[in-house]
Coordinates of C-alpha atoms in Angstrom, one line a residue:
M1 CA 95.6 -2.9 17.0
K2 CA 92.5 -2.8 14.8
K3 CA 89.4 -3.0 16.7
K4 CA 87.0 -5.5 15.4
N5 CA 83.1 -5.2 14.2
P6 CA 81.4 -6.5 16.9
F7 CA 78.8 -7.4 14.5
V8 CA 81.4 -9.4 11.8
T9 CA 82.2 -11.1 15.3
K10 CA 79.4 -12.5 16.0
L11 CA 78.6 -13.3 11.9
S12 CA 79.7 -16.9 13.1
N13 CA 76.4 -18.4 14.1
V14 CA 75.0 -16.5 10.4
P15 CA 76.1 -19.9 8.5
N16 CA 74.3 -21.9 10.9
S17 CA 71.4 -20.2 10.8
F18 CA 71.4 -20.7 7.1
N19 CA 72.1 -24.8 7.4
C20 CA 69.0 -24.9 9.2
I21 CA 67.2 -23.5 6.5
I22 CA 68.6 -25.4 4.0
F23 CA 68.3 -28.8 5.7
E24 CA 64.5 -27.7 7.1
E25 CA 63.4 -31.3 6.2
S26 CA 65.7 -33.1 8.1
L27 CA 65.7 -31.0 11.3
A28 CA 62.3 -30.4 11.4
F29 CA 61.8 -26.7 11.9
N30 CA 60.3 -24.7 9.7
K31 CA 62.1 -22.3 7.5
S32 CA 60.2 -19.3 7.9
G33 CA 60.4 -19.3 11.4
L34 CA 64.3 -20.0 11.3
G35 CA 64.2 -17.1 8.8
L36 CA 62.2 -14.6 10.5
L37 CA 64.7 -15.6 13.8
M38 CA 67.4 -15.1 11.8
A39 CA 66.5 -11.6 10.4
V40 CA 65.6 -10.1 13.9
S41 CA 69.1 -11.6 15.6
L42 CA 71.4 -10.1 12.6
W43 CA 69.7 -6.5 13.1
A44 CA 69.8 -6.7 16.9
V45 CA 74.1 -7.4 16.1
R46 CA 74.0 -5.1 14.3
S47 CA 72.0 -2.2 16.3
I48 CA 74.9 -3.1 18.7
G49 CA 78.2 -3.3 16.4
A50 CA 76.4 0.1 13.6
P51 CA 78.2 3.6 15.0
S52 CA 75.2 4.2 16.5
T53 CA 71.3 3.0 17.2
D54 CA 70.2 5.8 15.1
I55 CA 72.5 4.6 12.1
A56 CA 71.3 1.1 12.6
V57 CA 67.3 2.2 13.0
S58 CA 67.5 4.5 9.7
E59 CA 69.6 1.6 7.7
L60 CA 66.5 -0.7 8.9
T61 CA 63.7 1.5 7.9
N62 CA 65.7 1.6 4.5
A63 CA 65.8 -1.6 4.0
S64 CA 62.4 -2.2 5.5
A65 CA 61.1 -0.2 3.0
E66 CA 62.5 -1.6 0.3
V67 CA 61.3 -5.7 1.4
S68 CA 58.1 -4.6 2.0
E69 CA 57.3 -4.1 -1.8
I70 CA 58.4 -7.6 -2.9
V71 CA 56.2 -8.9 -0.1
F72 CA 53.0 -6.8 -0.6
F73 CA 54.1 -8.1 -4.7
L74 CA 54.2 -11.8 -3.8
F75 CA 50.8 -11.4 -1.5
G76 CA 49.0 -9.9 -4.0
A77 CA 49.8 -11.9 -7.0
M78 CA 49.2 -15.2 -4.4
T79 CA 46.1 -14.1 -4.2
I80 CA 45.4 -13.2 -7.9
V81 CA 46.2 -16.8 -8.6
E82 CA 44.4 -18.8 -5.7
I83 CA 40.9 -17.0 -6.7
V84 CA 41.7 -17.8 -10.6
N85 CA 42.6 -21.5 -9.4
V86 CA 39.0 -22.1 -7.2
H87 CA 36.9 -20.5 -9.9
Q88 CA 39.1 -23.6 -12.1
G89 CA 40.1 -20.9 -14.4
F90 CA 42.9 -22.6 -15.1
K91 CA 40.6 -25.6 -16.6
L92 CA 40.8 -23.3 -20.0
V93 CA 44.3 -24.6 -20.4
T94 CA 44.6 -27.7 -19.0
D95 CA 41.8 -29.1 -21.0
N96 CA 42.8 -28.4 -24.5
I97 CA 45.7 -30.9 -24.2
T98 CA 44.4 -33.9 -25.7
T99 CA 47.2 -36.1 -26.9
R100 CA 48.3 -39.1 -25.7
K101 CA 51.2 -40.0 -27.9
P102 CA 54.3 -40.3 -25.6
R103 CA 56.9 -38.0 -27.0
T104 CA 54.1 -35.2 -28.2
L105 CA 52.6 -35.4 -24.7
L106 CA 56.4 -34.6 -23.1
W107 CA 56.8 -31.5 -25.8
V108 CA 53.3 -29.9 -25.0
I109 CA 53.2 -30.2 -21.5
G110 CA 56.8 -28.9 -21.2
F111 CA 56.2 -25.8 -23.0
V112 CA 52.6 -25.3 -22.1
T113 CA 54.2 -25.1 -18.5
F114 CA 56.8 -22.7 -19.6
F115 CA 54.2 -20.3 -21.1
L116 CA 52.3 -20.9 -17.8
S117 CA 54.3 -20.4 -15.8
S118 CA 55.8 -17.2 -17.4
V119 CA 52.5 -15.8 -15.7
L120 CA 52.3 -17.6 -12.5
D121 CA 54.4 -18.6 -10.2
N122 CA 56.8 -22.1 -10.3
V123 CA 55.1 -23.7 -6.9
M124 CA 51.5 -22.9 -8.7
S125 CA 52.2 -24.0 -12.4
T126 CA 53.7 -27.3 -11.3
I127 CA 50.8 -27.7 -8.7
L128 CA 48.2 -27.3 -11.7
M129 CA 50.5 -28.9 -14.0
V130 CA 51.0 -32.5 -11.9
S131 CA 47.5 -32.3 -11.1
L132 CA 46.6 -32.7 -14.9
L133 CA 49.0 -35.7 -15.5
R134 CA 47.2 -37.5 -12.8
K135 CA 44.6 -37.1 -15.0
L136 CA 46.3 -38.0 -17.7
V137 CA 48.8 -40.4 -17.3
P138 CA 48.1 -43.5 -15.0
P139 CA 51.3 -44.2 -12.4
S140 CA 54.2 -45.0 -14.1
E141 CA 57.7 -44.1 -14.8
F142 CA 57.0 -41.9 -17.5
R143 CA 54.8 -39.7 -15.5
K144 CA 57.4 -39.1 -12.9
L145 CA 59.3 -38.1 -16.3
L146 CA 56.5 -36.1 -17.4
G147 CA 56.5 -34.2 -13.6
A148 CA 60.1 -33.6 -13.9
V149 CA 59.8 -32.0 -17.2
V150 CA 57.4 -29.8 -15.5
V151 CA 59.2 -28.7 -12.8
I152 CA 62.7 -27.7 -15.4
A153 CA 59.5 -26.0 -17.7
A154 CA 58.1 -24.1 -14.6
N155 CA 61.6 -22.9 -13.2
A156 CA 62.7 -22.0 -17.1
G157 CA 59.3 -20.1 -17.8
G158 CA 59.6 -17.6 -15.0
A159 CA 63.1 -16.8 -15.8
W160 CA 62.0 -14.8 -18.7
T161 CA 59.8 -12.6 -17.4
P162 CA 59.7 -10.1 -14.8
I163 CA 56.8 -11.5 -12.9
G164 CA 57.8 -14.9 -13.4
A165 CA 60.1 -15.9 -10.9
V166 CA 60.4 -14.4 -7.4
T167 CA 64.0 -13.8 -7.7
T168 CA 63.2 -11.9 -11.3
T169 CA 60.7 -10.2 -9.6
M170 CA 63.1 -8.9 -7.3
L171 CA 65.7 -7.8 -9.7
W172 CA 63.0 -6.1 -11.5
M173 CA 61.7 -4.3 -8.6
H174 CA 64.9 -3.1 -7.6
G175 CA 66.3 -1.8 -11.3
Q176 CA 68.6 -4.3 -12.3
I177 CA 66.4 -5.5 -15.0
S178 CA 63.8 -3.7 -17.2
T179 CA 60.9 -5.6 -18.5
L180 CA 61.1 -5.4 -22.6
K181 CA 65.1 -6.0 -22.0
T182 CA 64.6 -9.4 -20.0
M183 CA 62.2 -11.2 -22.1
K184 CA 64.0 -10.2 -25.3
D185 CA 67.1 -11.4 -24.4
L186 CA 66.3 -14.4 -22.8
F187 CA 63.1 -15.9 -24.0
V188 CA 65.5 -17.5 -25.9
P189 CA 67.9 -19.0 -23.3
S190 CA 65.3 -19.8 -21.2
A191 CA 63.1 -22.2 -24.1
V192 CA 66.7 -23.7 -25.1
S193 CA 67.4 -24.5 -21.2
L194 CA 63.8 -26.6 -21.5
A195 CA 64.5 -27.6 -25.2
V196 CA 67.5 -29.7 -24.8
P197 CA 66.4 -31.6 -21.6
L198 CA 63.2 -32.3 -23.9
A199 CA 65.6 -33.7 -26.2
L200 CA 67.3 -35.6 -24.7
M201 CA 64.4 -37.0 -23.1
S202 CA 63.0 -38.0 -26.2
L203 CA 65.3 -40.6 -26.7
T204 CA 65.2 -42.3 -23.4
S205 CA 63.0 -45.9 -22.9
E206 CA 61.0 -44.5 -20.2
V207 CA 59.5 -42.3 -23.0
N208 CA 59.9 -44.7 -26.2
G209 CA 58.9 -47.7 -24.2
Y210 CA 55.7 -46.6 -22.6
E211 CA 52.5 -48.3 -24.0
Q212 CA 49.9 -44.9 -24.3
D213 CA 46.8 -45.8 -22.2
S214 CA 43.7 -44.7 -24.8
S215 CA 41.0 -44.2 -21.6
N216 CA 40.2 -41.3 -20.8
V217 CA 40.8 -40.2 -17.5
M218 CA 40.6 -36.7 -17.1
A219 CA 38.4 -35.3 -14.3
S220 CA 34.6 -34.2 -14.3
E221 CA 35.2 -30.7 -12.1
Q222 CA 33.6 -28.3 -14.0
V223 CA 34.4 -24.4 -14.0
A224 CA 32.7 -22.4 -11.9
P225 CA 30.7 -20.0 -12.6
R226 CA 32.2 -17.0 -14.8
G227 CA 34.9 -18.7 -14.0
Q228 CA 36.2 -17.9 -17.7
L229 CA 35.6 -14.1 -16.5
V230 CA 37.6 -14.7 -13.5
F231 CA 40.6 -16.4 -15.4
F232 CA 41.0 -13.7 -17.9
V233 CA 40.4 -10.6 -15.0
G234 CA 43.0 -12.5 -13.5
I235 CA 45.5 -13.3 -16.0
G236 CA 45.1 -9.8 -17.6
A237 CA 45.7 -8.0 -13.3
L238 CA 49.5 -9.6 -13.7
I239 CA 50.2 -8.9 -17.5
F240 CA 49.7 -5.2 -16.5
V241 CA 51.6 -5.0 -13.6
P242 CA 54.5 -4.2 -16.4
V243 CA 51.8 -2.2 -17.7
F244 CA 51.0 -0.1 -15.3
K245 CA 54.7 0.3 -14.2
A246 CA 55.6 2.1 -17.2
L247 CA 52.2 4.6 -17.4
T248 CA 52.7 5.9 -14.1
G249 CA 56.3 5.0 -12.5
L250 CA 54.8 3.7 -9.7
P251 CA 56.3 0.5 -8.1
P252 CA 54.9 -2.5 -9.3
F253 CA 53.4 -3.4 -5.9
M254 CA 50.6 -1.1 -6.4
G255 CA 49.9 -2.0 -9.8
I256 CA 49.3 -5.8 -8.5
L257 CA 47.3 -4.2 -5.7
L258 CA 45.4 -2.2 -8.2
G259 CA 44.5 -6.1 -9.9
L260 CA 43.1 -7.6 -6.4
G261 CA 41.5 -4.9 -5.6
V262 CA 39.5 -5.1 -9.5
L263 CA 39.3 -8.9 -8.7
W264 CA 37.9 -8.7 -5.3
I265 CA 34.8 -6.2 -6.3
L266 CA 34.3 -8.6 -9.3
T267 CA 33.7 -11.9 -7.3
D268 CA 31.6 -10.2 -5.1
S269 CA 29.6 -8.4 -7.1
I270 CA 29.1 -12.0 -9.2
H271 CA 28.7 -13.9 -6.4
Y272 CA 26.6 -11.8 -4.4
G273 CA 24.2 -13.4 -2.6
E274 CA 25.3 -16.6 -3.3
S275 CA 26.2 -18.0 0.7
E276 CA 27.3 -21.3 -0.6
K277 CA 29.5 -20.0 -3.0
Q278 CA 31.8 -17.9 -0.2
K279 CA 35.1 -20.1 -1.0
L280 CA 35.3 -18.7 -4.2
K281 CA 35.3 -15.0 -2.9
V282 CA 38.5 -13.0 -1.9
P283 CA 38.2 -13.6 1.8
Q284 CA 38.6 -17.6 2.0
A285 CA 41.5 -17.2 -0.7
L286 CA 43.6 -14.9 1.7
S287 CA 42.9 -17.8 4.6
R288 CA 44.4 -20.5 1.6
I289 CA 47.5 -18.4 0.3
D290 CA 51.1 -19.4 1.3
I291 CA 51.8 -16.8 4.2
Q292 CA 54.6 -18.9 5.6
G293 CA 56.3 -18.4 2.4
V294 CA 56.0 -15.1 2.2
L295 CA 57.3 -14.7 6.1
F296 CA 60.2 -17.0 4.9
F297 CA 61.3 -14.1 2.2
L298 CA 60.5 -11.3 4.3
G299 CA 63.1 -13.1 6.6
I300 CA 65.5 -13.7 4.0
L301 CA 65.2 -10.7 2.4
L302 CA 65.8 -8.5 5.9
S303 CA 68.9 -10.9 6.9
V304 CA 70.6 -10.0 3.8
S305 CA 69.8 -6.3 4.0
S306 CA 71.5 -6.5 7.3
L307 CA 74.7 -8.0 6.0
E308 CA 74.8 -4.8 3.5
A309 CA 74.0 -2.5 5.7
A310 CA 77.2 -3.9 7.8
G311 CA 79.1 -3.9 4.7
I312 CA 79.8 -7.9 4.6
L313 CA 78.2 -8.3 0.8
Q314 CA 81.1 -5.5 -0.3
E315 CA 83.7 -7.0 1.1
L316 CA 82.6 -10.7 -0.4
A317 CA 81.9 -9.0 -3.8
N318 CA 85.6 -7.4 -3.4
Y319 CA 86.9 -11.0 -2.9
L320 CA 84.7 -12.4 -5.9
D321 CA 86.3 -9.8 -7.7
A322 CA 89.5 -10.3 -7.2
H323 CA 89.6 -13.7 -7.3
I324 CA 87.4 -14.7 -10.4
P325 CA 87.1 -11.9 -12.6
S326 CA 84.8 -12.8 -15.2
S327 CA 81.4 -11.6 -14.2
E328 CA 79.9 -14.8 -16.2
V329 CA 81.3 -17.2 -14.4
I330 CA 80.3 -15.4 -11.0
A331 CA 76.7 -15.3 -12.4
S332 CA 76.7 -19.3 -13.4
A333 CA 78.6 -19.9 -10.4
I334 CA 75.5 -18.8 -8.6
G335 CA 72.9 -20.5 -10.4
L336 CA 74.6 -23.8 -9.8
V337 CA 74.6 -22.6 -6.0
S338 CA 71.2 -22.6 -6.5
A339 CA 70.4 -26.1 -7.2
I340 CA 71.5 -26.6 -3.3
I341 CA 70.9 -22.9 -1.7
D342 CA 67.2 -21.5 -1.6
N343 CA 67.9 -19.0 -4.8
V344 CA 66.0 -16.0 -3.0
P345 CA 68.7 -15.1 -0.2
L346 CA 71.4 -15.7 -3.2
V347 CA 69.8 -13.3 -5.3
A348 CA 69.3 -11.0 -2.5
A349 CA 73.0 -11.1 -1.4
T350 CA 74.1 -10.8 -5.1
M351 CA 72.0 -7.5 -5.3
G352 CA 73.6 -6.5 -1.8
M353 CA 77.1 -7.2 -3.2
Y354 CA 76.6 -5.5 -6.5
D355 CA 75.3 -2.0 -7.7
L356 CA 74.0 -0.4 -10.5
T357 CA 77.3 1.6 -10.7
S358 CA 79.2 -2.1 -11.1
F359 CA 76.6 -2.9 -13.3
P360 CA 74.1 -1.2 -14.5
Q361 CA 70.7 -1.8 -15.6
D362 CA 70.1 -5.1 -18.2
S363 CA 74.1 -5.3 -18.3
Q364 CA 75.2 -9.2 -19.0
F365 CA 75.4 -9.9 -15.0
W366 CA 72.6 -9.2 -13.9
Q367 CA 70.3 -10.9 -17.1
L368 CA 72.7 -13.9 -16.6
I369 CA 71.9 -13.7 -12.5
A370 CA 68.4 -14.0 -13.7
Y371 CA 68.4 -16.6 -15.8
C372 CA 70.8 -18.7 -13.9
A373 CA 69.5 -18.8 -10.7
S374 CA 65.9 -19.4 -12.1
T375 CA 66.9 -22.2 -13.9
G376 CA 69.9 -23.9 -12.0
G377 CA 67.3 -25.0 -9.5
S378 CA 66.0 -27.6 -11.4
M379 CA 69.4 -29.6 -11.5
L380 CA 68.3 -30.9 -8.1
I381 CA 64.7 -32.0 -7.1
I382 CA 65.1 -29.6 -3.8
G383 CA 66.9 -27.1 -5.7
S384 CA 63.5 -25.0 -6.6
A385 CA 60.0 -24.6 -4.3
A386 CA 59.0 -26.3 -8.0
G387 CA 60.7 -29.7 -7.2
V388 CA 60.1 -29.7 -3.4
A389 CA 56.5 -29.4 -4.8
F390 CA 56.9 -31.8 -7.4
M391 CA 58.7 -34.2 -4.6
G392 CA 55.8 -34.2 -2.2
M393 CA 52.7 -34.5 -4.7
E394 CA 54.2 -37.6 -6.5
K395 CA 56.9 -39.2 -3.6
V396 CA 59.5 -38.9 -6.0
D397 CA 62.9 -39.3 -4.2
F398 CA 66.2 -37.2 -4.1
F399 CA 68.2 -39.9 -5.5
W400 CA 65.8 -40.7 -8.6
Y401 CA 65.8 -37.5 -9.6
L402 CA 69.3 -37.5 -9.4
R403 CA 69.5 -40.7 -11.5
K404 CA 67.0 -40.2 -14.1
V405 CA 66.7 -35.8 -14.5
S406 CA 69.6 -33.8 -13.2
G407 CA 71.8 -34.7 -16.2
F408 CA 69.4 -33.3 -18.4
A409 CA 68.9 -30.5 -16.8
F410 CA 72.3 -29.3 -16.4
A411 CA 72.6 -30.1 -20.5
G412 CA 69.4 -27.5 -20.3
Y413 CA 71.5 -25.1 -18.0
V414 CA 75.0 -25.2 -19.6
A415 CA 73.0 -25.0 -23.2
G416 CA 71.1 -21.7 -22.3
I417 CA 74.0 -20.2 -21.0
A418 CA 75.7 -20.8 -24.5
A419 CA 72.7 -19.2 -26.4
Y420 CA 72.3 -16.1 -24.3
L421 CA 76.0 -15.7 -24.9
A422 CA 76.2 -16.6 -28.5
I423 CA 73.2 -13.8 -28.8
H424 CA 74.6 -11.5 -27.0
N425 CA 77.7 -11.3 -29.4
L426 CA 75.2 -10.7 -32.6
P427 CA 73.6 -7.8 -33.9
I428 CA 70.5 -8.7 -33.0
S429 CA 67.6 -6.0 -32.3
L430 CA 64.0 -5.8 -32.6
P431 CA 62.4 -3.7 -35.2
T432 CA 62.4 -0.2 -34.4
T433 CA 58.8 0.6 -34.7
V434 CA 58.2 -2.4 -31.8
A435 CA 61.3 -1.3 -29.7
Q436 CA 60.0 2.4 -29.1
F437 CA 56.4 1.1 -28.4
P438 CA 55.4 3.6 -25.3
L439 CA 54.8 0.5 -23.0
L440 CA 57.1 -1.9 -23.4
S441 CA 60.4 0.4 -23.6
G442 CA 59.7 1.5 -19.9
S443 CA 61.7 0.0 -17.1

């Protein structure tokens, strides 16, 4: 009789752990703590089930090296965004939104968020834009709808750049997608996934029946001293990361740490001797970033790496290949599931299931995973961190979003996939001079 792998036998508790994370709000358990507990437990079981402890330790060491790159990157990027935000640097963007016409405002809010989220993470983009909406529009169904647009746009904007979403960053850092190819191939599908919901929402009574308020409700916060300089240096540091990787070949987290170091020295210099401006410096910013979010990613990625080390993910990949031969269907299904389950473990599991020999870099499969995992979360308000942030800020309930927004988000999701498949089969290419530009052609 074939001896059962102890690791596989004891995996029956893993679904329960994931369920606790999914239903965090109902169970009153913090998902970061659950993620860390699950990671340590799974690796302990893996140590017991491995041929030897040395093999398990070697696997854990390799997994920790890969996971730490993502954690360092997130830590640095979140700190840079917080520094810019505390200097009110993003007011340079939001203050230029002056229209009050409902339809125009709908499209402007959508595409400003779309491009903002391509550089920032979707949560920060959502917080900034929903805060702006509170100053532009009084409480109403229309403001809720605009907030939903922010969620859809933030998730769509994060899909087409390697630094726009955690899942896209994971795929980029591990070599599944490259910078220029991702931006070129996913920009149009991502824009379509936003444009379709906007066009449909423009026809609703919430938009057409809204009577605009001509009063100026903008708040009077001022950009902090030298806030413009901090804004441009901070955004420049984020944009420079892919260039740094192409120039040096070093991992992206080194580029983000370089940017953080430059911004740290800059803020120390411009606020030197100003004791009342301590909140504008990096040490204070470090106390405000979402550390529990970083620890959640750490726990989830380590948990998934244990499943990969045990061969569980490979077995799952073989099962999917046998029963679902189309990679496009698999990627699309992962996007649908991401509306319910956090997309970080889904993408991490997919990366463990399929390596670059199964699907090479920038293949249709990996690009669809980048698109679907990011935009799929818009279909339910609990499907993305941006949606959860919006829910908390505007006190929007699950069923309102399901009735008013989910259908539009699903239509955009499907339209984006159709646009990608159509473009992918057309002979479209960049001009030779652009495609061969050295800083853009690197992975």
